[in-house]
Coordinates of C-alpha atoms and ligand atoms in Angstrom, one line a residue:
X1 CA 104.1 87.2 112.3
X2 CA 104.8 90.5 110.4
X3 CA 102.0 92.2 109.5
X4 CA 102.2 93.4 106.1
X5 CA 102.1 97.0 104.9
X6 CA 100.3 98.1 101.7
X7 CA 103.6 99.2 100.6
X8 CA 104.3 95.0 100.8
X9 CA 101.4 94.3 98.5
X10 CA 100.8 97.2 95.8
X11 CA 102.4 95.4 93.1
X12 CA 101.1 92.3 93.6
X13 CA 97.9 92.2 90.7
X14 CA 100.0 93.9 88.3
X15 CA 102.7 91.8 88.6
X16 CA 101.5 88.3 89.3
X17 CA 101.5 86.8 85.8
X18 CA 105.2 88.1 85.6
X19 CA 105.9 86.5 89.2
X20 CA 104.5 83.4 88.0
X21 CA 106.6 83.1 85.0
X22 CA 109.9 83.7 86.5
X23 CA 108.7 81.1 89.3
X24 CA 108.1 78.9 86.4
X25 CA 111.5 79.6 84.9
X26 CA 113.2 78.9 88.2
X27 CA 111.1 76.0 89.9
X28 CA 109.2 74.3 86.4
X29 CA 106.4 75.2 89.1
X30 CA 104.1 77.6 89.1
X31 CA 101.7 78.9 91.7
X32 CA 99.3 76.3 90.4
X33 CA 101.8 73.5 90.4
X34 CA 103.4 74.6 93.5
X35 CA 99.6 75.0 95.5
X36 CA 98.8 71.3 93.8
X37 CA 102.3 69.4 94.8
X38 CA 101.6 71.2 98.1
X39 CA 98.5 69.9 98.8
X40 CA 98.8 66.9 97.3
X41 CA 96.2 67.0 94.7
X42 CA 96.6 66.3 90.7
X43 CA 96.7 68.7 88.4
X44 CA 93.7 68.1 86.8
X45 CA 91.2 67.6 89.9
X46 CA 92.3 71.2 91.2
X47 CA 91.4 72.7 88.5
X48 CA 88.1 70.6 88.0
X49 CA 87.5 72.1 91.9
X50 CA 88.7 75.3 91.1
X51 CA 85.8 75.9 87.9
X52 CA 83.4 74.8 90.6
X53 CA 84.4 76.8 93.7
X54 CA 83.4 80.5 94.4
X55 CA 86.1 81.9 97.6
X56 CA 84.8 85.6 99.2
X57 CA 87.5 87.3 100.9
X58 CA 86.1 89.0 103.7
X59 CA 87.7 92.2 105.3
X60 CA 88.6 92.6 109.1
X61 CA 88.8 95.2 111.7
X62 CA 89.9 93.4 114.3
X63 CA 93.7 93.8 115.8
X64 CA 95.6 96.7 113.7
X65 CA 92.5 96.9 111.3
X66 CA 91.8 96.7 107.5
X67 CA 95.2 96.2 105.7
X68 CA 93.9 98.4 102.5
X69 CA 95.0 96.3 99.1
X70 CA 95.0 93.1 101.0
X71 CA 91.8 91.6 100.2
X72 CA 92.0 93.1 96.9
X73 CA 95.6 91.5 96.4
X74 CA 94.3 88.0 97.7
X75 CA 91.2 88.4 95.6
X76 CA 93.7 88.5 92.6
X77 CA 95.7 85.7 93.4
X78 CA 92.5 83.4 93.8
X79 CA 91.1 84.5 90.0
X80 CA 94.7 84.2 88.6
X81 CA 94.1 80.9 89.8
X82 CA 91.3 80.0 87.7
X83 CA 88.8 80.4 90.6
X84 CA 85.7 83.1 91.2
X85 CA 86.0 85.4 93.9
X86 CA 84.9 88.6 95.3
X87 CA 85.5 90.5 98.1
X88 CA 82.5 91.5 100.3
X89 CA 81.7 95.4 100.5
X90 CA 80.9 95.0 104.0
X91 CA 83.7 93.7 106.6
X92 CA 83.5 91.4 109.5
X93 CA 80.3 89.3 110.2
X94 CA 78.3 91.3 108.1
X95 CA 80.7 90.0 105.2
X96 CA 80.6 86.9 106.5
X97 CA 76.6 87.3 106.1
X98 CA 77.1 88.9 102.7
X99 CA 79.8 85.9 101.5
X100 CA 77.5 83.3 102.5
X101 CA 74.2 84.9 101.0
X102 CA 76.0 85.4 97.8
X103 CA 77.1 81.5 98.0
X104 CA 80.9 81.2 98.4
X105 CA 82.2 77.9 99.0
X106 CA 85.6 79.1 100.6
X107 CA 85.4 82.3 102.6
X108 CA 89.0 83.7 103.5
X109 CA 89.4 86.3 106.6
X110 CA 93.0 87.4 108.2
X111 CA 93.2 89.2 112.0
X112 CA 96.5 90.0 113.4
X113 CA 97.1 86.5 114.3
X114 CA 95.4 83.9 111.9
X115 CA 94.6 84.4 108.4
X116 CA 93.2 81.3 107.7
X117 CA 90.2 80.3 104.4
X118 CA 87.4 78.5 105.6
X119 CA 85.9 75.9 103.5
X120 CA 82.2 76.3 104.0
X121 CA 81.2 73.4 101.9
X122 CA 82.8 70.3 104.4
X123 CA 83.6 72.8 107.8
X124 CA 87.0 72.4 106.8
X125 CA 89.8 75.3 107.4
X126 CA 93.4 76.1 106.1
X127 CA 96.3 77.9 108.1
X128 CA 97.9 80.2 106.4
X129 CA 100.8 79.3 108.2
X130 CA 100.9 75.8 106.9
X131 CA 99.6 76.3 103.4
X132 CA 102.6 78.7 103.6
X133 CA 105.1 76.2 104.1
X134 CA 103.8 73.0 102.6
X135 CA 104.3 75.9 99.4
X136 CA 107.7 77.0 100.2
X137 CA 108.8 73.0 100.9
X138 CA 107.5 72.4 97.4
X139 CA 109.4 75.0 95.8
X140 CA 112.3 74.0 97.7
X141 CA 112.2 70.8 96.9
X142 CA 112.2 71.6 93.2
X143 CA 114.7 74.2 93.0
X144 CA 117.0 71.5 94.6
X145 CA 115.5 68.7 92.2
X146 CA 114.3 66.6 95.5
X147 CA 114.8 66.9 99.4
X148 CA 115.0 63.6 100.2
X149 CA 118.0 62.7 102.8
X150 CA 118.8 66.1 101.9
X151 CA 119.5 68.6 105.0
X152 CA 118.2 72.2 105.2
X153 CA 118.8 75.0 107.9
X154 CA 115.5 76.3 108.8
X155 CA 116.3 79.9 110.5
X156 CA 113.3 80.7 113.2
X157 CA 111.5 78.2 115.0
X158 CA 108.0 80.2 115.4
X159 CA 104.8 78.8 113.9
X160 CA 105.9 79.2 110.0
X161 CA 109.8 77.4 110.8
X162 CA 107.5 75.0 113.2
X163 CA 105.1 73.6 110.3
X164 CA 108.2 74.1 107.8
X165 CA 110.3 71.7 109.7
X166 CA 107.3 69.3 110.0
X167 CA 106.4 69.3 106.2
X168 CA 110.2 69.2 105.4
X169 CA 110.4 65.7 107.7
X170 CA 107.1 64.7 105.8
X171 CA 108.9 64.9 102.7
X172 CA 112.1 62.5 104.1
X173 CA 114.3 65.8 104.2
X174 CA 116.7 66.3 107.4
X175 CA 115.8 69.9 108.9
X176 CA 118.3 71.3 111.6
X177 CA 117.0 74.5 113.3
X178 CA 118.2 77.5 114.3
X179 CA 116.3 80.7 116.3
X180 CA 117.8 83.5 118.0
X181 CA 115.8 82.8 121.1
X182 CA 118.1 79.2 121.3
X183 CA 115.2 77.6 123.7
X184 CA 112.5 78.1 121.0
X185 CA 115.3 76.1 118.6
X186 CA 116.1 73.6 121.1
X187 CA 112.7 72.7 122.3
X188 CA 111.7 72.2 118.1
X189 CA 114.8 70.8 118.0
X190 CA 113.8 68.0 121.0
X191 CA 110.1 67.2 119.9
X192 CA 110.7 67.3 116.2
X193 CA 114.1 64.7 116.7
X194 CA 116.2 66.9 114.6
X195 CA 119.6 69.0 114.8
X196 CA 119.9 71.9 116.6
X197 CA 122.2 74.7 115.6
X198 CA 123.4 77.1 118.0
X199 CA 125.6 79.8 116.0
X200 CA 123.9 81.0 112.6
X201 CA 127.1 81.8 110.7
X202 CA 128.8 78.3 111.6
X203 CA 125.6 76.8 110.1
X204 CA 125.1 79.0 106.9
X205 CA 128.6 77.9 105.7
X206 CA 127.6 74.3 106.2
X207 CA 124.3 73.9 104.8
X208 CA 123.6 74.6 101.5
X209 CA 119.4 74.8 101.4
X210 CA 117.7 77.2 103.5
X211 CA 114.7 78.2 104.4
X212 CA 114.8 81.4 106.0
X213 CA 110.9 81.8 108.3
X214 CA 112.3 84.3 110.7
X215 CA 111.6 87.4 109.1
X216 CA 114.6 89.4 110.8
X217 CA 115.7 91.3 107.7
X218 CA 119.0 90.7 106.2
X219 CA 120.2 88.1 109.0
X220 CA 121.7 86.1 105.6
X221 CA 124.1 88.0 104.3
X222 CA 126.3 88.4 101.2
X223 CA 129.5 86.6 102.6
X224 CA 126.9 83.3 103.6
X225 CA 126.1 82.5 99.9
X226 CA 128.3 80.1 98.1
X227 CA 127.4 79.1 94.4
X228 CA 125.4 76.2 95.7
X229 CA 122.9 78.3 98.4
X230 CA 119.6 78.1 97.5
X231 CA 117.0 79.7 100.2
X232 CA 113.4 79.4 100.1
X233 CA 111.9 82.7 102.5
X234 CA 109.0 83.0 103.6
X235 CA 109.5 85.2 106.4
X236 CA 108.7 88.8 105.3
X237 CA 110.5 91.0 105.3
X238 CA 112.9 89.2 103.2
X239 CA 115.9 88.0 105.3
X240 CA 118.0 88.1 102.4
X241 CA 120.7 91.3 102.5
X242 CA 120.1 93.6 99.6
X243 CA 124.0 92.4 98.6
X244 CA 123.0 88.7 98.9
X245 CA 120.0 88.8 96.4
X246 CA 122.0 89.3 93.3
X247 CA 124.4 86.1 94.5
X248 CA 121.5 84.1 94.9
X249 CA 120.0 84.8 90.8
X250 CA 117.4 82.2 90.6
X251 CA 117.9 80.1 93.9
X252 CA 115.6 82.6 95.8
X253 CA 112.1 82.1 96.5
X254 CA 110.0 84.7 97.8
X255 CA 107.3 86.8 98.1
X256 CA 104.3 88.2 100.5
X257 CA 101.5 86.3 99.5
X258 CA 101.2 84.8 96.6
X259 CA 102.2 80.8 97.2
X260 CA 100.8 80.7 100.8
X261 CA 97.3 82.2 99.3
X262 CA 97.4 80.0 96.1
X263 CA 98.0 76.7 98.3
X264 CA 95.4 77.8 100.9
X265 CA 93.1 78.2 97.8
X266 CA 93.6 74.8 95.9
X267 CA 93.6 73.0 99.6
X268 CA 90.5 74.7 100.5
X269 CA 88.9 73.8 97.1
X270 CA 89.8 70.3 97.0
X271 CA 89.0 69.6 100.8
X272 CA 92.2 69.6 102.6
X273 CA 91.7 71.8 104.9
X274 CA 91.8 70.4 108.6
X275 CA 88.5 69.4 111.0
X276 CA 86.5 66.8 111.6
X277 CA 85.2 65.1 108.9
X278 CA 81.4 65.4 108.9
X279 CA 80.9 61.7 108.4
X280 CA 82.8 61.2 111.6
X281 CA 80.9 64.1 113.2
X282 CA 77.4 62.3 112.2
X283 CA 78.3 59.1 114.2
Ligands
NAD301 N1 105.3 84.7 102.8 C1 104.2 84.4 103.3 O1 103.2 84.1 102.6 C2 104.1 84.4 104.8 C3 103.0 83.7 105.5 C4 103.0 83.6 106.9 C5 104.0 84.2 107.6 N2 105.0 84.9 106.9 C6 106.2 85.5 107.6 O2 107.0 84.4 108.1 C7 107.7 84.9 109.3 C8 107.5 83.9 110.4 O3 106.2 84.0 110.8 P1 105.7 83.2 112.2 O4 104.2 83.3 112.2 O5 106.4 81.9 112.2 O6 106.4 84.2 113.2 P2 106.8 83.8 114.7 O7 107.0 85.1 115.4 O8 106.0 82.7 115.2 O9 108.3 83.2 114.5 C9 109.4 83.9 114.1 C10 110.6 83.2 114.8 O10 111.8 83.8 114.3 C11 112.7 84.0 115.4 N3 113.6 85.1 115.0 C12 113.4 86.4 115.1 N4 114.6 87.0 114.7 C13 115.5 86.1 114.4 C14 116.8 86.1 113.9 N5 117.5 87.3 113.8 N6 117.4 84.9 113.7 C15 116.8 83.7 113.9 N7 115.5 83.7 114.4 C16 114.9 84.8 114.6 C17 111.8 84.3 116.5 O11 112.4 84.1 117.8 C18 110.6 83.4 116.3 O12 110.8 82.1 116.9 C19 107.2 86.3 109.5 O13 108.0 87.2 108.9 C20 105.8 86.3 108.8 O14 105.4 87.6 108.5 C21 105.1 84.9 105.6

């Protein structure tokens, strides 16, 4: 995983009512729709769950340290959202302490390797990583007006092209893989039951939908996109050429934060987050 640079997130507050808009324009989704069709939740319970959930985002020191913006930035995404939230003046356990004693429901904390909200009310917890691409699946799905028996290229087999390939079969699409370590691809490739593709050029002038989770900047380039590419990317830095974005206009998803946040949020809220259930635990 990349970790992001304050330089990635400045903009974000400012610009997220704009950023939803034009992902309204080009999806009929917005974050909100695209967090609920990703989590599988209507409309009007998430928001019902949202009016009654407080989230705390609670700064971290471990690994590289405090990303400065970033709890700020996610902070904005949850109350653009509808939801309360704060973000706890001390980091680490004692914001844990502080979230808890100022009663959040859903308590969200990143290190260098999991960034992941924690939904105190039924010991539940989301990934990031697949909140991230149930949300990029779903926008996907409805830039291409439906995924089913539809096949998409997913570029990088790590932990984000791993859940997207899963959420992607979930939804009756057929994902073929590619990585530039080819074992990663082929073992994905072998457990998931789906088409491996060894030569990333050969594949990106035969598949139309794309979603791009390796976060090697650039690797699609201008003479890959044909009037019918669309590319979902989550992988950050954008892996989209500078000369490719223009070619793309509206068939491009992506951004840092905002729809892998938003469906963490409304699957935290709404209990979807994974663990045992406490029923189960009780028996
Ligand atoms: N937008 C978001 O909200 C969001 C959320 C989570 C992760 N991410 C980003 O998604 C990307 C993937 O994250 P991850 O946790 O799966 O990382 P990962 O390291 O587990 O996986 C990345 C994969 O891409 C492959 N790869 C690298 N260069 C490549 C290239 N040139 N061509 C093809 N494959 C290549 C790697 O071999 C690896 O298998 C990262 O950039 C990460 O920062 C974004």
């Amino acid at each position: 995983m990349t970790r992001l640079t304050t330089g990635m997130l400045e903009g974000i507050p400012a610009d997220l009512v704009s950023y939803d808009e034009a992902l309204k324009r080009g999806t009929g989704l917005g974050l909100f729709g695209i967090a609920c069709n990703a989590a599988g939740v209507p409309k009007a319970k998430a928001r019902r769950a949202l009016l009654s959930t407080v989230a705390a985002v609670v700064p971290v020191t471990a690994g590289g340290g405090i990303i400065p913006g970033f709890s700020e930035a996610v902070r904005e995404i949850i109350v653009h959202l509808g939801c309360r939230a704060f973000v706890t003046e001390k980091s680490d356990v004692g914001g844990l302490a502080e979230a808890v004693k100022n009663g959040a429901d859903v308590v969200f904390m990143a290190d260098d390797d999991l960034f992941a909200a924690f939904d105190l009310r039924r010991r539940r917890l989301v990934d990031n990583v697949n909140a991230t691409a149930k949300g990029y699946v779903c926008a996907l799905d409805a830039l291409a007006g439906g995924l089913l028996g539809k096949a998409v290229l997913v570029i990088g087999a790590g932990r984000v092209g791993s859940a997207c390939v899963r959420t992607l079969l979930e939804r009756g699409s057929r994902p073929a893989v590619y990585d530039v370590v080819e074992a990663k691809a082929r073992a994905l490739s072998s457990e998931c039951g789906i088409t491996f593709e060894p030569d990333l050029k050969r594949a990106l002038s035969r598949y139309s939908l794309i979603m791009e989770a390796s976060g090697a900047p650039g690797v699609i380039e201008k003479g890959d996109v044909s009037p019918d590419t669309t590319v979902a990317a989550p992988g950050v830095p954008l892996g989209v050429s500078s000369q490719a974005v223009p070619l793309l206009k509206d068939r491009l998803i992506h951004d840092p934060l905002q729809i892998g946040v938003s469906v963490m949020l409304v699957m935290a809220a709404c209990g979807r987050g994974e663990g045992q259930n406490i029923a189960e635990r009780r028996t």
